[in-house]
Amino acid sequence: MSIARLAVTTERLDLDALIGAVSSAVEADAEGTGAITSFLGLVREHNLGRRVIKLEYEAYEPLAVRTFERIADEITERWPAAQVAVHHRVGVLAIGEASVAIAAASPHRADAFAACRYAIERIKQIVPIWKREFFDGGDVWIEGATADPDDAAAREDAYRRACV
Amino acid sequence: MSIARLAVTTERLDLDALIGAVSSAVEADAEGTGAITSFLGLVREHNLGRRVIKLEYEAYEPLAVRTFERIADEITERWPAAQVAVHHRVGVLAIGEASVAIAAASPHRADAFAACRYAIERIKQIVPIWKREFFDGGDVWIEGATADPDDAAAREDAYRRACV
Amino acid sequence: MRVSVRVFARLRDIVGAAELEREVPAGASVRRLWDGLVAEFPDAGAYAGSLSAAVNTEYAKMDTELHNGDEVAFLPPVSGGEGVATPRIGRCSTN
Amino acid sequence: MRVSVRVFARLRDIVGAAELEREVPAGASVRRLWDGLVAEFPDAGAYAGSLSAAVNTEYAKMDTELHNGDEVAFLPPVSGGEGVATPRIGRCSTN
């Protein structure tokens, strides 16, 4: 079974499927996969002193998927041997559920770690997905970064965080 | 079902079980798990120009598990909110199989990435596990680092690689 | 000419709908469309300094020229990724 | 006094067994035991500069004093982790 490597979905995230997808992608090349890293972002119960009840994620889905593609291209440019897969969930999520899953595969571990970290940093910067936090006493839209895929400083910041 | 967080095993590695183990460990604390990172090391088909047929891993198991515990303690010291789980496989492994699986959980992503990367760097430095590479035309024991858990420079090198 | 407008998250709450249709003059820019929305929904003006826009599901600049039938999206600051803000606790020193 | 000796990987191949029993004088150190093994198995001498040792499944120094019944392990350089050596390809510059 083949899954979309980059997707927005209302379904529970399946990290194993993402790992399988990136692994076979690298294996198609000469060196083979030596390292797979992954990242899961989960809904936490506490934020800024508030007790969180649930989160609701909303996406502009076609642009979100295109932006995942842009991030995957940036990764290929920096780490040519790496492959990534990203699924982001939308809808209402309970505490402990995964909102985002990323898998990165590469012949070597340094690149797999960097590609995975770069992906989550860029997702937070430029992918059109929003979250609304429902807490004890109210709800609030969490607003983070102004999305600007051409902002070179933001991209460099993601690269710096990804690179050891 | 509860699994050993740190283990040497002849069984196929189960990353989901490790992720479950570290996630519940962090959730027991106040902030809850916000980020889970993982690392899988796979057997690659090519090494130093040789076509690899299979690898055989051998461990001094009781010391290996104690050394995983030491690494977990080092991680707690550096990243108090992080939890890690490590399973390393021994025996004969085919191309594409996972030799080591690591999961790291933390309230926040920077710590989860750092703890996971630190774990694999330290494993390669000081855990008494060896591998024999069977390639087209022969076999060879791969010898890496002289294991010295008290070597501060090695520990600092692992920390440097883990820290962005 | 006629364009469709999509708004998201808190901006959708302000506008009171996820999708609108609006008339704009030929040659109008994304900014012209936005200014019209702010005139209709003054609270949207708070996003003047933090807004992103997309035209036909590609990121666009405020001076991008619109065409009949375009889908224009106005995007408040994004917050994909983990479930909540994620400061650092551990002892990695430069991040 | 009597100690058991465990050897691994290529060192096991050199010795021809995974486990041995050896007599050492009272108060002998790990190094004394090792020197005896090198006398028996000269190829083991190649590990003089890269060896690690453990006593009763704890890492130990070469000058650690042995006791009757100890389990002493001699460890060639380790190579746990991924399936093969892992250099870097991508453009992270300091690692």
XYZ file of C-alpha atoms in Angstrom:
518
model
C 0.000 0.000 0.000
C 1.345 3.385 -0.909
C 0.408 6.501 1.056
C 0.720 10.182 0.259
C 4.028 11.358 1.665
C 2.663 14.840 2.381
C -0.892 15.206 3.600
C -3.430 16.952 5.790
C -5.863 14.511 7.292
C -8.691 14.149 9.772
C -7.544 10.587 10.540
C -5.347 9.484 13.426
C -1.725 9.781 12.348
C 0.135 6.583 11.482
C 3.863 7.055 12.025
C 4.711 3.541 10.847
C 3.175 4.275 7.457
C 5.302 7.424 7.140
C 8.437 5.542 8.147
C 7.680 2.884 5.548
C 7.176 5.535 2.893
C 10.461 7.362 3.464
C 12.412 4.183 3.909
C 11.435 2.758 0.550
C 12.065 6.126 -1.095
C 15.690 6.179 0.071
C 16.194 2.496 -0.657
C 15.504 3.215 -4.276
C 18.798 5.121 -4.373
C 22.246 3.634 -4.342
C 23.305 3.799 -0.694
C 20.143 2.640 1.015
C 18.537 3.893 4.201
C 20.799 3.801 7.244
C 18.873 6.107 9.551
C 15.257 7.070 10.065
C 14.259 9.806 12.459
C 10.763 10.802 13.381
C 8.902 13.517 15.184
C 5.456 13.440 16.757
C 3.870 16.596 18.107
C 1.275 15.829 20.762
C -1.448 17.863 22.402
C -0.257 18.805 25.891
C -2.504 19.351 28.840
C -0.889 22.565 29.995
C -0.041 25.734 28.114
C 0.971 29.082 29.584
C -0.531 28.072 32.917
C -3.871 27.116 31.377
C -5.352 23.636 31.641
C -6.063 22.618 28.062
C -9.226 20.599 27.347
C -8.787 20.011 23.621
C -7.362 21.636 20.513
C -8.989 22.214 17.167
C -6.779 22.403 14.091
C -7.862 23.998 10.843
C -5.923 24.050 7.556
C -6.096 25.690 4.186
C -5.508 22.255 2.817
C -4.394 22.750 -0.801
C -1.903 25.445 0.201
C -0.775 23.400 3.199
C 0.089 20.454 0.966
C 1.892 22.718 -1.510
C 3.813 24.211 1.380
C 4.812 20.744 2.595
C 6.103 20.175 -0.944
C 8.079 23.394 -0.759
C 9.612 22.304 2.543
C 10.442 18.870 1.096
C 12.165 20.630 -1.809
C 14.150 22.815 0.588
C 15.235 19.658 2.397
C 16.325 18.006 -0.847
C 18.340 21.099 -1.625
C 20.141 21.068 1.746
C 20.324 17.298 2.303
C 20.153 15.670 -1.136
C 20.113 12.119 0.204
C 17.272 12.687 2.683
C 13.586 11.921 2.179
C 10.761 13.205 4.359
C 7.097 12.497 4.910
C 4.720 14.764 6.833
C 1.125 14.251 7.877
C -0.694 16.960 9.803
C -3.997 16.285 11.431
C -6.978 18.670 11.480
C -10.172 18.680 13.492
C -10.642 18.309 17.225
C -7.787 16.588 19.078
C -7.765 15.332 22.643
C -4.860 15.605 25.083
C -2.113 13.164 24.104
C -3.153 12.846 20.475
C -0.629 13.569 17.713
C -1.196 16.683 15.631
C 1.797 16.236 13.352
C 3.963 13.276 12.356
C 7.213 13.546 10.440
C 9.564 10.814 9.254
C 12.950 11.472 7.672
C 15.203 8.859 6.132
C 18.760 9.142 4.912
C 21.774 6.938 4.407
C 23.338 8.640 7.447
C 22.037 9.773 10.787
C 23.224 13.373 10.882
C 21.179 14.175 7.779
C 18.115 12.290 9.011
C 18.101 14.245 12.289
C 18.662 17.571 10.545
C 15.980 16.976 7.904
C 13.393 16.000 10.529
C 14.127 18.986 12.736
C 14.176 21.362 9.779
C 10.774 20.052 8.681
C 9.035 20.788 11.990
C 10.653 24.222 12.282
C 9.514 25.183 8.784
C 6.038 23.729 9.318
C 5.576 26.008 12.285
C 6.774 28.984 10.255
C 4.950 28.731 6.962
C 2.289 26.008 6.709
C -1.258 27.472 6.750
C -2.586 25.539 9.710
C -4.124 27.135 12.773
C -5.058 25.861 16.169
C -7.700 26.908 18.636
C -7.094 26.054 22.249
C -10.076 25.203 24.427
C -9.081 25.635 28.051
C -10.777 25.844 31.431
C -12.656 29.087 31.057
C -12.626 29.822 27.356
C -10.929 29.357 24.027
C -8.314 31.199 22.014
C -6.786 30.998 18.551
C -3.060 30.458 18.916
C -1.256 32.724 16.466
C 2.400 32.111 15.825
C 4.373 33.266 12.809
C 3.326 35.409 9.867
C 3.648 32.887 7.066
C 6.165 34.072 4.481
C 7.889 31.274 2.603
C 10.307 33.752 1.039
C 11.557 35.096 4.382
C 15.217 34.127 4.173
C 15.855 34.909 7.842
C 13.140 32.490 8.976
C 14.502 29.788 6.704
C 17.992 30.376 8.043
C 16.686 30.160 11.602
C 15.115 26.767 10.857
C 18.381 25.628 9.298
C 20.345 26.778 12.328
C 18.063 24.847 14.672
C 18.308 21.757 12.478
C 22.066 21.817 12.122
C 24.307 20.651 14.840
C 1.399 -3.969 28.545
C 4.598 -2.562 29.947
C 7.938 -3.136 28.229
C 11.507 -2.695 29.405
C 12.590 0.803 28.448
C 16.215 -0.286 27.965
C 16.925 -3.668 26.447
C 19.042 -5.882 24.228
C 16.905 -8.281 22.265
C 16.959 -10.866 19.500
C 13.427 -9.863 18.482
C 12.457 -7.455 15.721
C 12.403 -3.951 17.160
C 9.021 -2.374 17.875
C 9.301 1.409 17.737
C 5.638 1.935 18.624
C 6.147 0.120 21.915
C 9.115 2.384 22.742
C 7.122 5.489 21.844
C 4.296 4.327 24.086
C 6.718 3.709 26.934
C 8.365 7.135 26.867
C 5.109 8.934 26.277
C 3.448 7.539 29.363
C 6.593 8.210 31.393
C 6.512 11.924 30.593
C 2.740 12.141 30.961
C 3.156 11.116 34.547
C 4.812 14.479 35.168
C 3.082 17.810 35.299
C 3.550 19.257 31.824
C 2.789 16.220 29.714
C 4.450 15.021 26.526
C 4.493 17.568 23.724
C 7.134 16.027 21.489
C 8.369 12.542 20.740
C 11.378 11.937 18.552
C 12.684 8.620 17.405
C 15.688 7.095 15.716
C 15.975 3.828 13.839
C 19.359 2.562 12.663
C 19.002 0.219 9.707
C 21.375 -2.222 8.038
C 22.548 -0.622 4.804
C 23.503 -2.532 1.705
C 26.692 -0.633 1.038
C 29.609 0.204 3.297
C 32.998 1.549 2.250
C 32.404 0.330 -1.289
C 31.539 -3.200 -0.149
C 28.206 -4.846 -0.908
C 26.925 -5.980 2.473
C 25.063 -9.294 2.681
C 24.099 -9.250 6.347
C 25.326 -8.055 9.736
C 25.706 -9.954 12.955
C 25.435 -8.044 16.232
C 26.793 -9.338 19.507
C 26.395 -7.748 22.941
C 27.747 -8.154 26.428
C 24.162 -7.915 27.488
C 24.241 -7.133 31.223
C 26.849 -4.417 30.741
C 25.018 -3.121 27.657
C 21.820 -2.653 29.656
C 23.726 -0.998 32.504
C 25.343 1.299 29.979
C 21.948 2.213 28.517
C 20.956 3.109 32.091
C 24.037 5.278 32.416
C 23.156 7.067 29.174
C 19.570 7.541 30.339
C 20.932 9.067 33.560
C 23.198 11.401 31.580
C 20.142 12.483 29.584
C 18.131 13.147 32.728
C 21.005 15.242 34.008
C 21.148 17.373 30.828
C 17.449 17.380 29.912
C 15.523 16.787 33.141
C 12.123 16.671 31.458
C 13.130 14.131 28.797
C 12.556 10.376 28.876
C 14.237 7.860 26.588
C 13.818 4.229 25.627
C 16.406 2.188 23.737
C 16.236 -1.300 22.312
C 19.223 -2.770 20.493
C 18.924 -5.922 18.499
C 21.499 -8.715 18.425
C 21.917 -11.703 16.138
C 21.938 -11.834 12.348
C 20.209 -8.910 10.612
C 19.292 -8.626 6.949
C 19.593 -5.475 4.840
C 16.903 -2.968 5.820
C 16.308 -4.384 9.303
C 16.596 -2.112 12.321
C 19.532 -2.698 14.654
C 18.677 0.016 17.144
C 15.496 1.892 18.026
C 15.373 4.949 20.273
C 12.405 7.017 21.377
C 12.675 10.266 23.333
C 9.789 12.203 24.796
C 9.710 15.623 26.382
C 7.272 18.453 26.947
C 9.148 20.399 24.251
C 10.650 19.503 20.918
C 14.164 20.900 21.301
C 14.809 18.618 24.271
C 13.269 15.590 22.561
C 15.517 16.000 19.509
C 18.610 16.575 21.633
C 17.957 13.615 23.930
C 17.412 11.251 20.998
C 20.535 12.360 19.169
C 22.615 12.259 22.345
C 21.428 8.700 22.970
C 22.580 7.344 19.613
C 25.921 9.168 19.820
C 26.623 7.748 23.281
C 25.450 4.271 22.275
C 28.032 4.237 19.519
C 30.711 5.405 21.944
C 30.282 3.252 25.003
C 27.730 0.430 24.731
C 29.416 -3.003 24.524
C 27.863 -4.149 21.279
C 29.828 -5.269 18.253
C 28.970 -5.954 14.676
C 30.404 -8.266 12.080
C 29.847 -7.359 8.493
C 29.411 -10.155 5.979
C 30.097 -8.791 2.509
C 30.742 -10.131 -0.970
C 34.064 -11.840 -0.465
C 34.443 -12.140 3.291
C 33.560 -10.804 6.698
C 35.029 -8.300 9.116
C 34.404 -7.118 12.681
C 33.646 -3.412 12.604
C 35.546 -1.733 15.413
C 34.624 1.800 16.339
C 35.341 3.529 19.606
C 37.288 2.343 22.650
C 34.505 2.222 25.201
C 35.273 4.532 28.105
C 32.199 5.899 29.838
C 34.353 8.287 31.879
C 35.917 9.921 28.823
C 34.677 13.491 29.266
C 35.769 14.531 25.782
C 33.661 11.812 24.174
C 30.675 12.770 26.267
C 31.140 16.404 25.331
C 31.349 15.447 21.660
C 28.015 13.623 21.916
C 26.525 16.645 23.658
C 27.820 18.974 20.958
C 26.264 16.827 18.220
C 22.974 16.670 20.106
C 22.733 20.370 20.818
C 21.649 22.772 18.206
C -14.797 41.272 -11.828
C -15.653 38.694 -9.225
C -13.309 36.844 -6.859
C -13.875 34.375 -4.073
C -12.357 35.077 -0.677
C -11.388 32.507 1.924
C -10.574 33.399 5.501
C -9.380 31.207 8.346
C -9.158 30.852 12.096
C -9.783 34.031 14.052
C -10.125 36.011 10.828
C -12.970 33.705 9.848
C -14.605 34.362 13.214
C -14.299 38.120 12.598
C -15.742 37.893 9.095
C -18.414 35.455 10.223
C -17.996 33.181 7.217
C -15.279 30.953 5.752
C -15.898 32.007 2.170
C -17.224 35.166 0.493
C -17.677 36.427 -3.052
C -16.693 40.021 -3.756
C -16.652 42.385 -6.742
C -13.401 44.251 -7.366
C -12.439 46.621 -10.198
C -10.419 45.233 -13.110
C -6.706 45.286 -12.234
C -7.329 45.407 -8.475
C -4.597 44.065 -6.225
C -4.834 41.714 -3.256
C -4.385 44.793 -1.083
C -7.395 46.528 -2.637
C -9.531 43.483 -1.868
C -8.184 43.376 1.685
C -8.850 47.075 2.255
C -12.443 46.496 1.167
C -12.785 43.692 3.702
C -11.345 45.817 6.491
C -13.885 48.530 5.618
C -16.617 45.916 6.008
C -15.116 44.178 9.059
C -13.037 46.729 10.974
C -11.730 44.144 13.479
C -9.870 42.477 10.591
C -7.651 45.570 10.483
C -5.706 44.195 13.443
C -4.052 41.784 10.991
C -2.586 44.545 8.804
C 0.937 43.832 10.036
C 0.796 40.055 10.314
C -1.320 38.915 7.374
C -0.321 36.507 4.613
C -2.236 36.052 1.385
C -2.563 33.391 -1.265
C -4.062 33.520 -4.741
C -5.272 30.288 -6.300
C -3.570 28.252 -3.552
C -0.141 29.842 -4.031
C 1.348 32.347 -1.610
C 1.048 35.836 -3.075
C 2.146 39.385 -2.268
C -0.283 42.159 -1.378
C 0.456 43.850 -4.696
C -0.378 40.778 -6.764
C -2.926 41.670 -9.426
C -6.222 39.807 -9.332
C -8.145 38.260 -12.198
C -11.764 37.342 -12.595
C -12.553 34.093 -10.790
C -9.440 34.075 -8.587
C -9.602 32.430 -5.179
C -7.921 34.727 -2.673
C -7.103 33.512 0.829
C -6.222 35.740 3.784
C -4.181 33.948 6.416
C -3.634 35.052 10.013
C -0.325 34.033 11.617
C 0.016 30.244 11.466
C 0.505 27.814 14.322
C 0.869 24.334 12.921
C 3.023 21.735 14.579
C 2.809 20.660 18.189
C -0.154 21.053 20.446
C 1.116 24.114 22.306
C 3.969 26.583 22.369
C 7.279 24.879 23.010
C 9.963 26.686 24.961
C 13.161 24.958 25.909
C 13.942 23.348 29.253
C 17.145 21.368 28.882
C 20.729 22.468 28.717
C 21.397 22.813 25.012
C 22.770 26.273 25.198
C 22.296 27.922 21.808
C 18.691 27.069 21.015
C 42.283 -17.417 43.100
C 40.029 -18.145 40.174
C 38.278 -15.692 37.846
C 36.136 -16.154 34.778
C 37.044 -14.281 31.630
C 34.676 -13.225 28.884
C 35.818 -12.003 25.494
C 33.853 -10.668 22.573
C 33.822 -10.108 18.841
C 37.219 -10.363 17.167
C 38.890 -10.885 20.519
C 36.697 -13.941 20.999
C 37.797 -15.198 17.576
C 41.446 -14.741 18.592
C 40.999 -16.521 21.905
C 38.867 -19.231 20.322
C 36.272 -19.222 23.098
C 33.749 -16.802 24.578
C 34.501 -17.708 28.170
C 37.568 -18.983 30.031
C 38.528 -19.726 33.633
C 41.965 -18.592 34.781
C 44.021 -18.677 37.987
C 45.580 -15.394 39.104
C 47.601 -14.571 42.226
C 45.771 -12.930 45.132
C 45.663 -9.159 44.631
C 46.197 -9.407 40.864
C 44.886 -6.558 38.747
C 42.867 -6.658 35.549
C 46.103 -5.815 33.739
C 47.871 -8.834 35.187
C 45.091 -11.089 33.917
C 45.223 -9.416 30.491
C 48.980 -9.785 30.250
C 48.560 -13.494 30.927
C 46.044 -13.770 28.101
C 48.329 -11.930 25.695
C 51.098 -14.371 26.593
C 48.739 -17.222 25.676
C 47.207 -15.516 22.622
C 49.763 -13.114 21.169
C 47.340 -11.707 18.549
C 45.304 -10.260 21.414
C 48.217 -7.895 22.057
C 46.994 -5.751 19.159
C 44.248 -4.502 21.495
C 46.670 -3.090 24.076
C 45.836 0.495 23.098
C 42.119 0.152 22.432
C 40.854 -2.298 25.031
C 38.145 -1.740 27.618
C 37.522 -3.973 30.604
C 34.637 -4.717 32.933
C 34.536 -6.532 36.271
C 31.252 -8.083 37.371
C 29.400 -6.241 34.588
C 30.685 -2.796 35.526
C 33.294 -0.934 33.520
C 36.654 -1.157 35.295
C 40.164 0.241 34.974
C 43.174 -1.907 34.144
C 44.507 -1.410 37.683
C 41.286 -2.616 39.329
C 42.100 -5.340 41.830
C 40.492 -8.731 41.243
C 38.796 -11.000 43.759
C 38.100 -14.693 43.731
C 35.108 -15.502 41.550
C 35.094 -12.193 39.636
C 33.806 -12.124 36.069
C 36.203 -10.102 33.975
C 35.268 -9.007 30.454
C 37.697 -7.722 27.824
C 36.030 -5.537 25.215
C 37.424 -4.587 21.822
C 36.321 -1.203 20.441
C 32.533 -1.118 20.229
C 30.348 -0.490 17.213
C 26.738 -0.484 18.288
C 24.150 1.642 16.597
C 23.457 1.746 12.896
C 24.249 -0.939 10.400
C 27.387 0.676 8.998
C 29.676 3.655 9.443
C 27.814 6.914 8.958
C 29.590 9.890 7.456
C 27.731 13.068 6.629
C 26.418 14.107 3.234
C 24.203 17.150 3.711
C 25.024 20.756 4.362
C 24.968 21.048 8.109
C 28.325 22.659 8.445
C 29.680 21.949 11.899
C 29.016 18.260 12.280
